Coordinates of N, CA and C in Angstrom, one line a residue:
M1 N -47.6 -102.2 236.1 CA -46.5 -102.7 235.2 C -46.6 -101.7 233.8
T2 N -45.5 -100.9 233.6 CA -45.6 -100.3 232.3 C -45.3 -101.1 231.1
Q3 N -45.8 -100.7 230.1 CA -45.2 -101.5 228.7 C -44.2 -100.6 228.1
I4 N -43.1 -101.3 227.6 CA -42.2 -100.5 227.1 C -42.2 -100.9 225.3
G5 N -42.9 -102.0 225.0 CA -42.8 -102.1 223.6 C -44.1 -102.6 223.4
T6 N -44.0 -103.2 222.1 CA -45.1 -104.1 221.4 C -44.8 -105.6 221.8
P7 N -45.7 -106.4 221.6 CA -45.3 -108.0 221.5 C -44.5 -108.3 220.6
E8 N -44.5 -107.8 219.4 CA -43.5 -108.2 218.5 C -42.3 -107.8 218.7
I9 N -42.0 -106.7 219.5 CA -40.4 -106.4 219.6 C -40.1 -107.3 220.9
A10 N -41.1 -107.6 221.8 CA -40.6 -108.5 223.0 C -40.1 -109.9 222.2
K11 N -41.2 -110.3 221.4 CA -40.7 -111.6 220.5 C -39.3 -111.3 220.0
I12 N -39.0 -110.6 219.3 CA -37.4 -110.1 218.7 C -36.5 -110.4 219.8
I13 N -36.8 -109.7 221.2 CA -35.8 -109.7 222.0 C -35.7 -111.2 222.5
Y14 N -36.9 -111.9 222.7 CA -36.7 -113.3 223.2 C -35.9 -114.1 222.0
H15 N -36.1 -113.8 220.8 CA -35.4 -114.7 219.8 C -33.8 -114.3 219.7
A16 N -33.5 -112.9 220.2 CA -32.1 -112.5 220.2 C -31.3 -112.9 221.5
F17 N -31.9 -112.9 222.6 CA -31.3 -113.1 224.0 C -31.7 -114.5 224.7
C18 N -32.6 -115.0 224.3 CA -33.0 -116.2 225.0 C -32.7 -117.5 224.1
E19 N -33.6 -117.4 223.0 CA -33.4 -118.6 222.0 C -31.8 -118.8 221.6
T20 N -31.2 -117.8 221.6 CA -29.9 -118.0 221.1 C -29.1 -119.0 221.8
H21 N -29.3 -118.5 223.3 CA -28.4 -119.3 224.3 C -28.9 -120.6 224.5
I22 N -30.3 -121.0 224.3 CA -30.8 -122.2 224.2 C -30.1 -123.1 223.2
M23 N -30.3 -122.5 221.8 CA -29.7 -123.3 220.8 C -28.4 -123.7 220.7
Y24 N -27.6 -122.6 221.3 CA -26.0 -123.0 221.3 C -25.7 -124.4 221.9
G25 N -25.4 -125.4 221.1 CA -24.9 -126.6 221.4 C -26.0 -127.4 221.8
I26 N -27.1 -127.1 221.3 CA -28.3 -128.1 221.7 C -28.4 -129.6 221.5
A27 N -27.7 -129.9 220.3 CA -27.6 -131.3 219.9 C -26.6 -132.0 220.7
A28 N -25.7 -131.4 221.4 CA -24.7 -132.2 222.2 C -25.5 -132.1 223.9
W29 N -26.0 -131.2 224.2 CA -26.8 -131.1 225.7 C -28.0 -131.5 225.8
G30 N -28.7 -131.5 224.5 CA -30.3 -131.7 224.7 C -30.6 -133.1 225.0
G31 N -29.6 -133.9 225.0 CA -29.9 -135.4 225.5 C -29.7 -135.3 226.9
T32 N -30.0 -134.4 227.5 CA -29.8 -134.4 229.1 C -31.1 -135.2 229.8
T33 N -31.3 -135.1 230.9 CA -32.3 -135.5 231.6 C -33.6 -134.5 231.6
K34 N -34.5 -135.4 231.7 CA -35.9 -134.8 231.5 C -36.1 -133.6 232.5
T35 N -35.6 -133.7 233.6 CA -35.7 -132.3 234.7 C -34.9 -131.4 234.1
N36 N -33.8 -131.5 233.6 CA -33.1 -130.5 233.0 C -33.7 -129.6 232.0
M37 N -34.4 -130.5 231.3 CA -35.2 -129.8 229.9 C -36.3 -129.0 230.4
N38 N -37.1 -129.7 231.2 CA -37.9 -129.3 231.9 C -37.9 -127.7 232.7
R39 N -36.7 -127.6 233.2 CA -36.2 -126.3 233.7 C -36.1 -125.1 232.7
I40 N -35.6 -125.5 231.7 CA -35.4 -124.4 230.4 C -37.1 -124.1 229.8
L41 N -37.8 -125.4 229.8 CA -39.2 -125.2 229.2 C -40.0 -124.3 230.0
I42 N -39.8 -124.3 231.4 CA -40.7 -123.6 232.3 C -40.1 -122.1 232.1
L43 N -38.7 -122.0 232.0 CA -38.7 -120.6 231.7 C -38.8 -120.2 230.7
Q44 N -39.1 -120.8 229.2 CA -39.6 -120.5 228.3 C -41.0 -120.1 228.3
K45 N -41.7 -120.8 229.3 CA -43.1 -120.3 229.5 C -43.3 -119.2 230.0
R46 N -42.5 -118.9 231.3 CA -42.4 -117.7 231.9 C -42.3 -116.4 231.0
A47 N -41.1 -116.6 229.9 CA -41.0 -115.5 229.1 C -42.3 -115.3 228.0
L48 N -42.8 -116.5 227.9 CA -43.9 -116.4 226.9 C -45.1 -115.8 227.5
R49 N -45.1 -116.0 228.7 CA -46.4 -115.4 229.7 C -46.1 -113.7 229.7
T50 N -44.8 -113.5 229.8 CA -44.6 -112.1 230.0 C -44.8 -111.4 228.5
I51 N -44.3 -111.9 227.4 CA -44.3 -111.4 226.1 C -46.1 -111.1 225.9
L52 N -47.0 -112.2 226.3 CA -48.2 -112.0 225.8 C -49.0 -111.5 226.9
G53 N -48.6 -111.2 228.3 CA -49.4 -110.9 229.1 C -50.2 -111.7 229.9
L54 N -50.0 -113.0 229.8 CA -51.0 -114.1 230.0 C -50.7 -114.2 231.8
Q55 N -52.0 -114.7 232.5 CA -51.8 -114.7 233.8 C -50.9 -116.1 234.4
P56 N -50.4 -116.1 235.7 CA -49.3 -117.1 235.7 C -49.9 -118.6 235.8
M57 N -51.0 -118.8 235.9 CA -51.5 -120.3 235.9 C -52.3 -120.5 234.4
E58 N -52.1 -119.7 233.5 CA -53.0 -119.7 232.3 C -51.8 -120.4 231.4
S59 N -52.5 -121.4 230.6 CA -52.1 -122.3 229.7 C -51.3 -121.7 228.5
C60 N -50.2 -122.0 228.3 CA -49.2 -121.5 227.3 C -49.4 -122.2 226.0
R61 N -49.8 -123.6 226.1 CA -49.8 -124.4 224.8 C -50.5 -123.8 223.3
E62 N -51.9 -123.1 223.6 CA -52.3 -122.8 222.7 C -51.5 -121.4 222.0
H63 N -50.9 -120.8 222.8 CA -50.2 -119.5 222.8 C -48.9 -119.6 221.9
F64 N -48.3 -121.0 222.2 CA -46.8 -121.1 221.6 C -46.4 -120.6 220.3
K65 N -46.1 -119.9 220.1 CA -45.6 -119.5 218.7 C -44.1 -119.6 218.3
I66 N -43.6 -120.1 219.4 CA -41.9 -120.3 219.5 C -41.7 -121.6 219.6
L67 N -40.6 -122.3 219.1 CA -40.3 -123.4 219.3 C -39.8 -123.8 220.9
T68 N -40.6 -124.8 221.4 CA -40.3 -125.3 222.8 C -38.7 -125.9 222.7
V69 N -38.2 -125.9 223.8 CA -36.6 -126.3 224.0 C -36.7 -127.9 223.2
Y70 N -37.7 -128.6 223.5 CA -37.8 -130.0 223.0 C -37.8 -130.2 221.4
A71 N -38.6 -129.0 220.9 CA -38.7 -128.9 219.6 C -37.2 -128.4 218.8
M72 N -36.6 -127.7 219.5 CA -35.4 -127.1 219.1 C -34.2 -128.4 219.1
Y73 N -34.4 -129.0 220.0 CA -33.5 -130.3 220.1 C -34.0 -131.2 219.2
I74 N -35.1 -131.7 218.6 CA -35.7 -132.2 217.7 C -35.1 -131.9 216.3
C75 N -35.4 -130.5 216.1 CA -35.0 -130.1 214.9 C -33.4 -130.3 214.7
E76 N -32.5 -129.8 215.5 CA -31.2 -129.9 215.5 C -30.8 -131.5 215.3
V77 N -31.3 -132.2 216.0 CA -30.7 -133.5 215.9 C -31.3 -134.5 214.6
A78 N -32.3 -134.0 214.0 CA -33.0 -134.7 212.9 C -32.0 -133.9 211.8
H79 N -31.8 -132.7 211.7 CA -31.0 -132.0 210.8 C -29.7 -132.8 210.8
Y80 N -29.1 -133.0 211.9 CA -27.6 -133.7 212.2 C -27.5 -134.9 211.3
A81 N -28.8 -135.8 211.6 CA -28.6 -137.1 211.4 C -29.1 -137.1 209.7
S82 N -29.7 -136.1 209.2 CA -30.2 -136.1 207.7 C -28.7 -135.8 206.9
I83 N -28.0 -135.0 207.5 CA -26.7 -134.8 206.9 C -25.8 -136.0 206.7
K84 N -25.5 -136.7 208.0 CA -24.7 -137.6 208.2 C -25.2 -138.9 207.2
Q85 N -26.4 -138.8 206.7 CA -26.8 -139.8 205.8 C -26.4 -141.3 206.4
P86 N -27.0 -141.7 207.6 CA -26.9 -143.0 208.1 C -27.5 -144.2 207.0
A87 N -27.1 -145.6 207.3 CA -27.7 -146.5 206.5 C -29.2 -146.4 206.4
Q88 N -30.1 -146.5 205.7 CA -31.3 -147.2 205.7 C -31.7 -148.6 205.3
G89 N -32.8 -149.0 205.8 CA -33.0 -150.3 205.6 C -32.9 -151.0 204.2
S90 N -32.9 -150.1 203.2 CA -33.1 -150.7 202.0 C -31.5 -150.7 201.4
A91 N -30.6 -150.1 202.2 CA -29.2 -150.3 202.1 C -28.6 -151.8 202.3
L92 N -29.4 -152.5 203.4 CA -28.9 -153.8 203.8 C -29.3 -155.0 202.7
H93 N -30.4 -154.8 201.9 CA -30.9 -155.7 201.1 C -31.8 -155.3 200.0
N94 N -32.1 -156.1 199.2 CA -32.8 -155.4 197.8 C -34.2 -155.8 198.1
Y95 N -34.8 -156.1 199.2 CA -36.2 -156.6 199.4 C -36.9 -155.2 199.7
N96 N -38.2 -155.2 198.9 CA -39.0 -153.9 199.5 C -39.9 -154.2 200.5
T97 N -39.3 -153.8 201.5 CA -40.1 -154.1 202.9 C -40.8 -152.6 203.4
R98 N -41.8 -153.0 204.3 CA -42.5 -151.7 204.9 C -41.6 -150.7 205.6
H99 N -40.5 -151.1 206.1 CA -39.5 -150.3 206.7 C -38.3 -149.9 206.3
A100 N -38.2 -150.3 204.6 CA -37.1 -149.8 203.9 C -36.6 -148.6 204.0
T101 N -37.4 -147.7 204.3 CA -37.0 -146.1 204.1 C -36.6 -145.6 205.5
R102 N -36.8 -146.6 206.7 CA -36.4 -146.3 208.0 C -34.8 -146.4 208.1
F103 N -34.3 -145.6 209.1 CA -32.8 -145.8 209.6 C -32.7 -146.8 210.3
N104 N -31.6 -147.5 210.1 CA -31.3 -148.5 211.1 C -30.6 -148.2 212.5
L105 N -31.2 -148.5 213.4 CA -30.6 -148.0 214.7 C -29.9 -149.1 215.1
P106 N -28.2 -148.9 215.3 CA -27.6 -149.8 215.9 C -27.8 -150.2 217.2
A107 N -27.8 -151.6 217.6 CA -27.6 -152.1 219.0 C -26.8 -151.5 219.9
H108 N -27.3 -151.3 221.0 CA -26.3 -150.7 222.2 C -26.6 -151.2 223.5
R109 N -25.7 -151.0 224.5 CA -26.1 -151.6 225.9 C -26.3 -150.3 226.7
T110 N -25.8 -149.2 226.6 CA -25.9 -148.0 227.6 C -26.9 -147.2 227.0
S111 N -27.4 -146.4 228.0 CA -28.4 -145.2 227.8 C -27.5 -144.0 227.3
L112 N -26.5 -144.1 227.6 CA -25.5 -142.6 227.1 C -25.6 -142.9 225.7
Y113 N -25.4 -144.1 225.0 CA -25.6 -144.2 223.5 C -26.4 -143.7 222.8
A114 N -27.7 -144.0 223.4 CA -29.0 -143.4 222.9 C -28.9 -142.1 223.1
R115 N -28.2 -141.4 223.6 CA -28.2 -139.6 223.7 C -27.3 -139.3 222.8
K116 N -26.3 -139.8 222.2 CA -25.8 -139.5 221.0 C -26.9 -138.9 220.0
P117 N -26.4 -137.6 219.4 CA -27.2 -136.9 218.4 C -27.4 -137.5 217.1
I118 N -26.4 -138.5 216.7 CA -26.7 -139.2 215.5 C -27.8 -140.4 215.8
Y119 N -27.7 -141.0 216.8 CA -28.6 -142.0 217.3 C -30.0 -141.4 217.4
A120 N -30.1 -140.3 218.3 CA -31.2 -139.8 218.7 C -32.0 -139.3 217.5
G121 N -31.1 -138.5 216.4 CA -32.0 -138.2 215.3 C -32.3 -139.0 214.2
M122 N -31.7 -140.2 214.3 CA -32.2 -141.4 213.5 C -33.5 -141.9 214.1
K123 N -33.6 -142.0 215.4 CA -34.8 -142.4 216.2 C -36.0 -141.4 215.6
I124 N -35.7 -140.1 215.9 CA -36.7 -139.0 215.7 C -37.0 -139.1 214.0
L125 N -36.1 -139.3 213.2 CA -36.4 -139.4 211.7 C -37.4 -140.6 211.4
N126 N -37.2 -141.6 212.3 CA -38.0 -142.9 212.0 C -39.2 -142.5 212.5
H127 N -39.6 -141.8 213.4 CA -41.0 -141.6 213.9 C -41.7 -140.5 213.0
L128 N -40.8 -139.9 212.4 CA -41.6 -139.0 211.2 C -42.5 -139.7 210.2
P129 N -43.2 -138.9 209.5 CA -43.6 -139.6 208.1 C -42.5 -139.7 207.0
Q130 N -42.8 -140.8 206.1 CA -41.8 -141.1 205.2 C -41.2 -139.9 204.4
D131 N -42.0 -139.0 204.0 CA -41.7 -137.6 203.4 C -40.6 -137.0 203.9
F132 N -40.7 -137.0 205.2 CA -39.7 -136.2 206.0 C -38.4 -136.9 205.8
R133 N -38.3 -138.3 205.9 CA -36.9 -139.0 205.7 C -36.4 -138.8 204.5
Q134 N -37.2 -138.3 203.4 CA -36.5 -138.3 202.1 C -35.9 -136.7 202.0
E135 N -36.0 -136.0 203.0 CA -35.6 -134.6 202.8 C -34.3 -134.4 203.7
T136 N -33.6 -133.6 203.3 CA -32.1 -133.5 204.1 C -32.2 -131.8 204.2
G137 N -31.0 -131.6 205.1 CA -30.7 -130.1 205.4 C -31.6 -129.1 205.9
A138 N -31.6 -128.0 205.0 CA -32.4 -127.0 205.1 C -33.8 -127.2 205.0
T139 N -34.2 -127.9 203.9 CA -35.7 -128.1 203.7 C -36.3 -129.0 204.8
L140 N -35.5 -130.0 205.4 CA -36.1 -130.8 206.5 C -36.2 -130.0 207.9
K141 N -35.0 -129.3 208.0 CA -35.2 -128.6 209.3 C -36.4 -127.6 209.1
N142 N -36.7 -126.7 207.9 CA -37.8 -126.0 207.8 C -39.1 -126.6 208.1
R143 N -39.4 -127.6 207.3 CA -40.6 -128.5 207.5 C -40.8 -129.0 208.9
L144 N -39.8 -129.5 209.5 CA -39.9 -129.9 210.9 C -40.3 -128.7 211.9
K145 N -39.6 -127.5 211.6 CA -39.9 -126.6 212.1 C -41.1 -126.1 212.2
N146 N -41.8 -126.0 211.1 CA -43.1 -125.8 210.8 C -44.3 -126.6 211.6
L147 N -43.7 -127.9 211.5 CA -44.7 -128.8 211.9 C -44.8 -128.8 213.4
L148 N -43.7 -128.6 214.1 CA -43.5 -128.3 215.8 C -43.8 -127.2 216.2
L149 N -43.9 -125.9 215.2 CA -44.6 -124.7 215.7 C -46.1 -124.9 215.8
D150 N -46.9 -125.5 214.9 CA -48.0 -125.8 214.9 C -48.5 -126.8 216.0
N151 N -47.7 -127.5 216.5 CA -48.0 -128.9 217.4 C -47.0 -128.7 218.6
P152 N -47.1 -127.6 219.5 CA -45.9 -127.6 220.4 C -45.9 -128.8 221.4
I153 N -44.8 -129.2 221.4 CA -44.5 -130.5 222.3 C -43.8 -129.9 223.6
Y154 N -44.2 -130.7 224.8 CA -43.6 -130.3 226.2 C -42.6 -131.8 226.5
S155 N -42.5 -132.7 226.0 CA -41.5 -133.8 226.1 C -41.3 -134.6 225.0
M156 N -40.3 -135.4 225.2 CA -39.8 -136.2 224.2 C -40.8 -137.5 224.0
D157 N -41.3 -137.8 225.4 CA -42.4 -138.9 225.3 C -43.7 -138.3 224.3
E158 N -44.1 -137.2 224.7 CA -45.1 -136.6 223.7 C -44.9 -136.7 222.4
F159 N -43.7 -136.5 222.1 CA -43.2 -136.4 220.7 C -43.5 -137.7 220.0
Y160 N -42.9 -138.9 220.8 CA -43.0 -140.5 220.3 C -44.6 -140.9 220.5
Q161 N -45.3 -140.5 221.1 CA -46.9 -140.9 221.4 C -47.6 -140.1 220.5
T162 N -47.2 -139.0 219.6 CA -47.9 -138.3 218.8 C -47.9 -139.4 217.4
T163 N -49.0 -139.1 216.8 CA -48.9 -139.9 215.4 C -49.0 -138.7 214.4
W164 N -47.9 -138.6 213.4 CA -47.7 -137.5 212.7 C -48.1 -138.0 211.4
T165 N -48.9 -137.2 210.9 CA -49.5 -137.4 209.4 C -48.8 -136.5 208.3

């Protein structure tokens, strides 16, 4: 196989042609099934192996310097929820409780409701450290992006099981 460019050029091509397609509307379709998200993650791993010249069975986790599809989804819905400014616990009462800075997740009966971007974003923000919940807009998105670039995640379950400091 002949190499046409450097890994830096390949990464630029990845961002231009692959990541843009994944990012388009991810807040809306990112709440899809785990199977669908894993299909995209596998394609991302294949692209990363091609860019870095890794073997087919070699682990990509320590080489991931791009956002996984799950990380892209987390960044987008957290950003969306921070912009919409849903009610936090402190808006309900004047007591200083330990969860006063958390967002109130409304009760629901269907799993479809839990996939809504605003609900998923509030749930993600509640799982992050308190200083992330104080941020909004681009500042939150950049901090979250840097956190997820340093800690690539391969599933939403992995995100919720991780203790973020």
